[in-house]
Amino acid sequence: MVDWTDFERSTILDIFSKMDYDTVGPKSLARCLVVYPWTQRYFGNFGNLYNAAAIMGNPMVAAHGKVVLHGLDRALKNMDDIRGTYAELSVLHSEKLHVDPDNFRLLADCLTIVVAAQMGAAFTADVQAAFQKFLAVVVSSLGRQYH
Amino acid sequence: MSLSDKEKNTVKDFFAKVVSRSDDIGNESLTRLLVVYPQTKSYFAHWKETTPYSAPVKKHGITVMGGVYEAVSKIDDLKAGLLTLSELHAFMLRVDPVNFKLFNNCLLVVLSMLFPDDFTPQVHVAVDKFMALLSLALAEKYR
């Protein structure tokens, strides 16, 4: 069980309520595939990932970026039990998708950087701390069911 | 994971572009390090305060960015170029190297925040690699 201060709770919900999922999702996943190229191992059937331009323009990457970002919706609706909420997704990523859980952290880092670019000065140190705490909980929960 | 010539130029060009904001970058990065990773405050118990953007934080941010820019100028041989700084961190400051990663994370967020159009994924990967290599060079003398 994670303790959220009122500031953290409202900050996190506020960020996501204003977020442009159709931009942030694709940008985050694309950035992850460019900055950490070994993450491309999970997207063998996504077509052209040969260089940064190809990745950033790839429609399958964009579509999947939106899917992944919307995956956070469940955590936002259940902030007091993110671990339980993601148990099933964790099993899926482990047993079916075989994703190394460290990748969740890499994607979370890229998402943070994209959101920082979008929010500019509004992404204050306190807001950054709250956002990173939320993502850390999500990342931990997604890796929880691996064995 | 070494830097290609192209990446070295990307790093040099980007840091040259943002040099006028170097003090702000240092201030923001260090402030965020202390807020987002409060355990890092343990290294600054001797300061009057560690509050965001306070005088000691601002001053130290300038020092740290000085080190980053020195590393940029020595990008072709970081290990040799940062020998003195490594000895300082190893024998005097004894900062646990895990904190270098935490600072790097904050620096990347700040660069993205301040320069959203310039901090493209290509620049991001080059700078991330550079900071990782800088951290390695800094930890060279630890043991």
mmCIF file of C-alpha atoms in Angstrom:
data_model
loop_
_atom_site.group_PDB
_atom_site.id
_atom_site.type_symbol
_atom_site.label_atom_id
_atom_site.label_comp_id
_atom_site.label_asym_id
_atom_site.label_seq_id
_atom_site.Cartn_x
_atom_site.Cartn_y
_atom_site.Cartn_z
ATOM 1 C CA MET A 1 0.000 0.000 0.000
ATOM 2 C CA VAL A 2 1.381 3.348 -1.019
ATOM 3 C CA ASP A 3 0.665 6.573 0.811
ATOM 4 C CA TRP A 4 -0.233 9.496 -1.376
ATOM 5 C CA THR A 5 -0.290 13.033 -0.057
ATOM 6 C CA ASP A 6 -3.143 15.241 -1.233
ATOM 7 C CA PHE A 7 -0.664 17.146 -3.362
ATOM 8 C CA GLU A 8 0.642 13.986 -5.024
ATOM 9 C CA ARG A 9 -2.812 12.590 -5.698
ATOM 10 C CA SER A 10 -4.217 15.763 -7.184
ATOM 11 C CA THR A 11 -1.035 16.501 -9.153
ATOM 12 C CA ILE A 12 -0.978 13.075 -10.783
ATOM 13 C CA LEU A 13 -4.675 13.124 -11.648
ATOM 14 C CA ASP A 14 -4.320 16.660 -12.974
ATOM 15 C CA ILE A 15 -1.406 15.809 -15.259
ATOM 16 C CA PHE A 16 -3.212 12.884 -16.836
ATOM 17 C CA SER A 17 -6.543 14.680 -17.146
ATOM 18 C CA LYS A 18 -4.829 17.343 -19.257
ATOM 19 C CA MET A 19 -2.582 14.965 -21.159
ATOM 20 C CA ASP A 20 -2.807 14.586 -24.915
ATOM 21 C CA TYR A 21 -2.593 10.793 -25.051
ATOM 22 C CA ASP A 22 -2.422 10.789 -28.841
ATOM 23 C CA THR A 23 0.806 12.800 -28.768
ATOM 24 C CA VAL A 24 2.467 11.709 -25.548
ATOM 25 C CA GLY A 25 1.920 7.983 -26.027
ATOM 26 C CA PRO A 26 3.557 7.741 -29.456
ATOM 27 C CA LYS A 27 6.374 10.134 -28.509
ATOM 28 C CA SER A 28 7.221 8.193 -25.360
ATOM 29 C CA LEU A 29 7.367 4.781 -26.968
ATOM 30 C CA ALA A 30 9.302 6.103 -29.971
ATOM 31 C CA ARG A 31 11.796 7.827 -27.686
ATOM 32 C CA CYS A 32 12.250 4.603 -25.717
ATOM 33 C CA LEU A 33 13.006 2.648 -28.895
ATOM 34 C CA VAL A 34 15.539 5.303 -29.996
ATOM 35 C CA VAL A 35 17.258 5.947 -26.673
ATOM 36 C CA TYR A 36 17.315 2.286 -25.570
ATOM 37 C CA PRO A 37 17.534 0.419 -28.883
ATOM 38 C CA TRP A 38 17.583 -3.005 -27.258
ATOM 39 C CA THR A 39 13.904 -2.468 -26.407
ATOM 40 C CA GLN A 40 13.210 -2.971 -30.107
ATOM 41 C CA ARG A 41 13.533 -6.696 -29.470
ATOM 42 C CA TYR A 42 9.842 -6.831 -28.572
ATOM 43 C CA PHE A 43 8.673 -5.223 -31.790
ATOM 44 C CA GLY A 44 10.083 -7.459 -34.486
ATOM 45 C CA ASN A 45 6.869 -7.295 -36.491
ATOM 46 C CA PHE A 46 6.540 -3.511 -36.390
ATOM 47 C CA GLY A 47 8.279 -3.000 -39.712
ATOM 48 C CA ASN A 48 10.834 -0.265 -40.235
ATOM 49 C CA LEU A 49 12.742 0.578 -37.025
ATOM 50 C CA TYR A 50 16.101 1.079 -38.742
ATOM 51 C CA ASN A 51 16.774 4.618 -37.586
ATOM 52 C CA ALA A 52 15.358 7.335 -35.397
ATOM 53 C CA ALA A 53 13.362 8.959 -38.197
ATOM 54 C CA ALA A 54 11.801 5.633 -39.164
ATOM 55 C CA ILE A 55 10.889 4.867 -35.564
ATOM 56 C CA MET A 56 9.371 8.278 -34.956
ATOM 57 C CA GLY A 57 7.298 8.030 -38.135
ATOM 58 C CA ASN A 58 6.244 4.412 -37.695
ATOM 59 C CA PRO A 59 2.440 4.158 -37.397
ATOM 60 C CA MET A 60 2.543 0.850 -35.511
ATOM 61 C CA VAL A 61 4.802 2.413 -32.887
ATOM 62 C CA ALA A 62 2.430 5.353 -32.606
ATOM 63 C CA ALA A 63 -0.619 3.114 -32.224
ATOM 64 C CA HIS A 64 1.056 0.975 -29.612
ATOM 65 C CA GLY A 65 2.271 4.036 -27.742
ATOM 66 C CA LYS A 66 -1.347 5.084 -27.249
ATOM 67 C CA VAL A 67 -2.293 1.604 -26.022
ATOM 68 C CA VAL A 68 0.505 1.557 -23.469
ATOM 69 C CA LEU A 69 -0.243 5.055 -22.187
ATOM 70 C CA HIS A 70 -3.926 4.215 -21.757
ATOM 71 C CA GLY A 71 -2.744 1.235 -19.739
ATOM 72 C CA LEU A 72 -2.034 3.760 -17.005
ATOM 73 C CA ASP A 73 -5.733 4.678 -16.765
ATOM 74 C CA ARG A 74 -6.428 1.733 -14.511
ATOM 75 C CA ALA A 75 -3.740 2.807 -12.070
ATOM 76 C CA LEU A 76 -5.149 6.337 -11.996
ATOM 77 C CA LYS A 77 -8.600 4.995 -11.101
ATOM 78 C CA ASN A 78 -7.162 2.743 -8.386
ATOM 79 C CA MET A 79 -4.287 4.680 -6.915
ATOM 80 C CA ASP A 80 -4.691 3.013 -3.545
ATOM 81 C CA ASP A 81 -4.159 -0.473 -4.921
ATOM 82 C CA ILE A 82 -2.031 -0.229 -8.031
ATOM 83 C CA ARG A 83 -0.333 -3.492 -7.176
ATOM 84 C CA GLY A 84 -3.616 -5.438 -7.142
ATOM 85 C CA THR A 85 -4.903 -3.580 -10.184
ATOM 86 C CA TYR A 86 -1.891 -4.614 -12.258
ATOM 87 C CA ALA A 87 -1.546 -8.214 -11.076
ATOM 88 C CA GLU A 88 -3.113 -9.565 -14.233
ATOM 89 C CA LEU A 89 -1.149 -7.242 -16.536
ATOM 90 C CA SER A 90 2.027 -8.247 -14.736
ATOM 91 C CA VAL A 91 1.337 -11.915 -15.393
ATOM 92 C CA LEU A 92 0.604 -11.101 -19.041
ATOM 93 C CA HIS A 93 3.906 -9.266 -19.492
ATOM 94 C CA SER A 94 5.781 -12.071 -17.777
ATOM 95 C CA GLU A 95 4.146 -15.249 -19.094
ATOM 96 C CA LYS A 96 2.919 -14.220 -22.501
ATOM 97 C CA LEU A 97 4.943 -11.205 -23.652
ATOM 98 C CA HIS A 98 8.192 -12.150 -21.872
ATOM 99 C CA VAL A 99 9.220 -8.539 -21.338
ATOM 100 C CA ASP A 100 12.214 -7.882 -19.080
ATOM 101 C CA PRO A 101 10.704 -5.748 -16.288
ATOM 102 C CA ASP A 102 13.605 -3.313 -16.477
ATOM 103 C CA ASN A 103 11.999 -2.090 -19.687
ATOM 104 C CA PHE A 104 9.080 -0.688 -17.702
ATOM 105 C CA ARG A 105 11.533 1.613 -15.929
ATOM 106 C CA LEU A 106 13.101 2.678 -19.236
ATOM 107 C CA LEU A 107 9.726 3.552 -20.744
ATOM 108 C CA ALA A 108 8.737 5.384 -17.552
ATOM 109 C CA ASP A 109 11.897 7.500 -17.829
ATOM 110 C CA CYS A 110 11.058 8.401 -21.427
ATOM 111 C CA LEU A 111 7.469 9.236 -20.494
ATOM 112 C CA THR A 112 8.775 11.579 -17.785
ATOM 113 C CA ILE A 113 11.013 13.339 -20.275
ATOM 114 C CA VAL A 114 8.194 13.747 -22.825
ATOM 115 C CA VAL A 115 5.821 15.102 -20.173
ATOM 116 C CA ALA A 116 8.536 17.515 -18.972
ATOM 117 C CA ALA A 117 8.841 18.848 -22.526
ATOM 118 C CA GLN A 118 5.064 19.232 -22.806
ATOM 119 C CA MET A 119 4.584 20.921 -19.430
ATOM 120 C CA GLY A 120 7.657 23.135 -19.401
ATOM 121 C CA ALA A 121 7.951 25.285 -16.292
ATOM 122 C CA ALA A 122 4.771 23.734 -14.864
ATOM 123 C CA PHE A 123 6.784 20.549 -14.362
ATOM 124 C CA THR A 124 8.238 21.819 -11.105
ATOM 125 C CA ALA A 125 10.502 19.784 -8.833
ATOM 126 C CA ASP A 126 7.549 18.805 -6.604
ATOM 127 C CA VAL A 127 5.456 17.818 -9.605
ATOM 128 C CA GLN A 128 8.378 15.786 -10.975
ATOM 129 C CA ALA A 129 8.740 14.004 -7.642
ATOM 130 C CA ALA A 130 5.036 13.103 -7.557
ATOM 131 C CA PHE A 131 5.039 11.949 -11.175
ATOM 132 C CA GLN A 132 8.151 9.804 -10.767
ATOM 133 C CA LYS A 133 6.733 8.287 -7.562
ATOM 134 C CA PHE A 134 3.553 7.294 -9.402
ATOM 135 C CA LEU A 135 5.512 5.730 -12.255
ATOM 136 C CA ALA A 136 7.812 3.932 -9.809
ATOM 137 C CA VAL A 137 4.766 2.311 -8.204
ATOM 138 C CA VAL A 138 3.396 1.330 -11.603
ATOM 139 C CA VAL A 139 6.748 -0.098 -12.672
ATOM 140 C CA SER A 140 7.089 -2.059 -9.456
ATOM 141 C CA SER A 141 3.546 -3.434 -9.751
ATOM 142 C CA LEU A 142 4.055 -4.540 -13.321
ATOM 143 C CA GLY A 143 7.150 -6.467 -12.287
ATOM 144 C CA ARG A 144 5.580 -7.943 -9.172
ATOM 145 C CA GLN A 145 4.173 -11.202 -10.603
ATOM 146 C CA TYR A 146 7.336 -12.289 -12.366
ATOM 147 C CA HIS A 147 8.853 -15.449 -10.981
ATOM 148 C CA MET B 1 28.550 1.661 -25.226
ATOM 149 C CA SER B 2 30.986 4.211 -26.592
ATOM 150 C CA LEU B 3 30.161 7.400 -28.459
ATOM 151 C CA SER B 4 30.337 7.487 -32.232
ATOM 152 C CA ASP B 5 31.914 10.545 -33.842
ATOM 153 C CA LYS B 6 28.436 11.690 -34.834
ATOM 154 C CA GLU B 7 27.232 11.398 -31.260
ATOM 155 C CA LYS B 8 30.247 13.296 -29.951
ATOM 156 C CA ASN B 9 29.413 16.145 -32.314
ATOM 157 C CA THR B 10 25.756 16.004 -31.294
ATOM 158 C CA VAL B 11 26.779 16.333 -27.640
ATOM 159 C CA LYS B 12 29.242 19.161 -28.314
ATOM 160 C CA ASP B 13 26.763 21.057 -30.484
ATOM 161 C CA PHE B 14 23.902 20.710 -28.028
ATOM 162 C CA PHE B 15 25.902 21.794 -25.005
ATOM 163 C CA ALA B 16 27.370 24.721 -26.944
ATOM 164 C CA LYS B 17 23.839 25.756 -27.865
ATOM 165 C CA VAL B 18 22.609 25.817 -24.263
ATOM 166 C CA VAL B 19 25.735 27.179 -22.574
ATOM 167 C CA SER B 20 24.094 30.544 -21.832
ATOM 168 C CA ARG B 21 21.581 28.733 -19.594
ATOM 169 C CA SER B 22 24.233 26.614 -17.904
ATOM 170 C CA ASP B 23 23.682 28.178 -14.484
ATOM 171 C CA ASP B 24 19.913 27.624 -14.668
ATOM 172 C CA ILE B 25 20.419 24.044 -15.800
ATOM 173 C CA GLY B 26 22.691 23.389 -12.826
ATOM 174 C CA ASN B 27 20.311 25.042 -10.384
ATOM 175 C CA GLU B 28 17.285 23.132 -11.694
ATOM 176 C CA SER B 29 19.084 19.779 -11.887
ATOM 177 C CA LEU B 30 20.512 19.946 -8.405
ATOM 178 C CA THR B 31 17.248 21.245 -6.917
ATOM 179 C CA ARG B 32 15.379 18.356 -8.480
ATOM 180 C CA LEU B 33 17.970 15.839 -7.296
ATOM 181 C CA LEU B 34 17.412 16.970 -3.712
ATOM 182 C CA VAL B 35 13.604 17.028 -4.015
ATOM 183 C CA VAL B 36 12.987 13.897 -6.085
ATOM 184 C CA TYR B 37 15.677 11.814 -4.353
ATOM 185 C CA PRO B 38 15.761 13.187 -0.803
ATOM 186 C CA GLN B 39 18.429 10.710 0.258
ATOM 187 C CA THR B 40 20.928 12.779 -1.740
ATOM 188 C CA LYS B 41 20.597 15.528 0.863
ATOM 189 C CA SER B 42 22.781 13.368 3.085
ATOM 190 C CA TYR B 43 25.804 14.695 1.215
ATOM 191 C CA PHE B 44 24.980 18.289 2.021
ATOM 192 C CA ALA B 45 24.398 18.261 5.770
ATOM 193 C CA HIS B 46 27.120 20.884 6.037
ATOM 194 C CA TRP B 47 25.141 23.387 3.988
ATOM 195 C CA LYS B 48 23.040 26.083 5.592
ATOM 196 C CA GLU B 49 20.031 24.828 3.623
ATOM 197 C CA THR B 50 19.087 22.436 0.832
ATOM 198 C CA THR B 51 15.834 24.116 -0.139
ATOM 199 C CA PRO B 52 15.016 24.385 -3.856
ATOM 200 C CA TYR B 53 16.922 27.134 -5.639
ATOM 201 C CA SER B 54 18.578 28.330 -2.422
ATOM 202 C CA ALA B 55 21.995 30.006 -2.505
ATOM 203 C CA PRO B 56 24.103 26.923 -1.717
ATOM 204 C CA VAL B 57 22.184 24.866 -4.290
ATOM 205 C CA LYS B 58 22.565 27.535 -6.945
ATOM 206 C CA LYS B 59 26.303 27.885 -6.263
ATOM 207 C CA HIS B 60 26.904 24.164 -6.344
ATOM 208 C CA GLY B 61 24.865 23.773 -9.515
ATOM 209 C CA ILE B 62 27.348 26.102 -11.213
ATOM 210 C CA THR B 63 30.253 23.990 -9.950
ATOM 211 C CA VAL B 64 28.690 20.769 -11.190
ATOM 212 C CA MET B 65 27.883 22.192 -14.626
ATOM 213 C CA GLY B 66 31.467 23.414 -14.802
ATOM 214 C CA GLY B 67 32.471 19.786 -14.456
ATOM 215 C CA VAL B 68 30.008 18.693 -17.140
ATOM 216 C CA TYR B 69 31.354 21.265 -19.589
ATOM 217 C CA GLU B 70 34.925 20.278 -18.769
ATOM 218 C CA ALA B 71 33.954 16.726 -19.657
ATOM 219 C CA VAL B 72 32.441 17.911 -22.955
ATOM 220 C CA SER B 73 35.772 19.508 -23.845
ATOM 221 C CA LYS B 74 37.545 16.236 -23.029
ATOM 222 C CA ILE B 75 34.998 14.027 -24.740
ATOM 223 C CA ASP B 76 37.647 12.147 -26.705
ATOM 224 C CA ASP B 77 39.271 10.737 -23.570
ATOM 225 C CA LEU B 78 37.056 11.118 -20.535
ATOM 226 C CA LYS B 79 39.035 8.750 -18.360
ATOM 227 C CA ALA B 80 42.266 10.721 -18.694
ATOM 228 C CA GLY B 81 40.547 14.082 -18.832
ATOM 229 C CA LEU B 82 38.572 13.596 -15.618
ATOM 230 C CA LEU B 83 41.360 11.996 -13.588
ATOM 231 C CA THR B 84 41.579 14.826 -11.066
ATOM 232 C CA LEU B 85 37.821 15.013 -10.654
ATOM 233 C CA SER B 86 37.706 11.278 -10.196
ATOM 234 C CA GLU B 87 40.308 11.420 -7.453
ATOM 235 C CA LEU B 88 38.330 14.178 -5.783
ATOM 236 C CA HIS B 89 35.134 12.127 -5.815
ATOM 237 C CA ALA B 90 36.872 8.890 -4.824
ATOM 238 C CA PHE B 91 39.052 10.015 -1.975
ATOM 239 C CA MET B 92 37.526 13.208 -0.686
ATOM 240 C CA LEU B 93 33.835 13.428 -1.542
ATOM 241 C CA ARG B 94 33.165 9.709 -1.641
ATOM 242 C CA VAL B 95 29.797 10.108 -3.302
ATOM 243 C CA ASP B 96 28.238 6.698 -3.890
ATOM 244 C CA PRO B 97 28.311 6.296 -7.691
ATOM 245 C CA VAL B 98 24.642 5.289 -7.731
ATOM 246 C CA ASN B 99 23.926 8.992 -7.251
ATOM 247 C CA PHE B 100 25.553 9.887 -10.565
ATOM 248 C CA LYS B 101 22.656 8.089 -12.289
ATOM 249 C CA LEU B 102 20.136 9.992 -10.206
ATOM 250 C CA PHE B 103 21.724 13.324 -11.127
ATOM 251 C CA ASN B 104 21.843 12.309 -14.794
ATOM 252 C CA ASN B 105 18.126 11.536 -14.677
ATOM 253 C CA CYS B 106 17.397 15.004 -13.301
ATOM 254 C CA LEU B 107 19.667 16.660 -15.859
ATOM 255 C CA LEU B 108 17.865 14.952 -18.740
ATOM 256 C CA VAL B 109 14.462 16.009 -17.403
ATOM 257 C CA VAL B 110 15.660 19.611 -17.065
ATOM 258 C CA LEU B 111 17.142 19.663 -20.581
ATOM 259 C CA SER B 112 13.852 18.311 -21.943
ATOM 260 C CA MET B 113 11.875 20.867 -19.973
ATOM 261 C CA LEU B 114 13.998 23.878 -20.953
ATOM 262 C CA PHE B 115 14.717 22.906 -24.563
ATOM 263 C CA PRO B 116 11.724 20.831 -25.732
ATOM 264 C CA ASP B 117 12.428 21.411 -29.417
ATOM 265 C CA ASP B 118 16.178 20.787 -29.269
ATOM 266 C CA PHE B 119 16.171 17.797 -26.940
ATOM 267 C CA THR B 120 15.102 15.377 -29.656
ATOM 268 C CA PRO B 121 15.329 11.604 -29.166
ATOM 269 C CA GLN B 122 18.610 11.632 -31.119
ATOM 270 C CA VAL B 123 20.110 14.301 -28.853
ATOM 271 C CA HIS B 124 18.660 12.482 -25.821
ATOM 272 C CA VAL B 125 20.423 9.212 -26.597
ATOM 273 C CA ALA B 126 23.759 10.923 -27.279
ATOM 274 C CA VAL B 127 23.604 12.978 -24.072
ATOM 275 C CA ASP B 128 22.428 9.969 -22.041
ATOM 276 C CA LYS B 129 25.385 7.920 -23.296
ATOM 277 C CA PHE B 130 27.766 10.796 -22.663
ATOM 278 C CA MET B 131 26.567 11.246 -19.069
ATOM 279 C CA ALA B 132 26.876 7.499 -18.467
ATOM 280 C CA LEU B 133 30.468 7.568 -19.723
ATOM 281 C CA LEU B 134 31.165 10.686 -17.663
ATOM 282 C CA SER B 135 29.873 8.877 -14.579
ATOM 283 C CA LEU B 136 32.089 5.887 -15.321
ATOM 284 C CA ALA B 137 35.130 8.127 -15.689
ATOM 285 C CA LEU B 138 34.215 9.861 -12.435
ATOM 286 C CA ALA B 139 34.062 6.513 -10.630
ATOM 287 C CA GLU B 140 37.342 5.332 -12.176
ATOM 288 C CA LYS B 141 39.449 5.884 -9.066
ATOM 289 C CA TYR B 142 36.959 4.538 -6.521
ATOM 290 C CA ARG B 143 38.528 1.104 -6.130
#
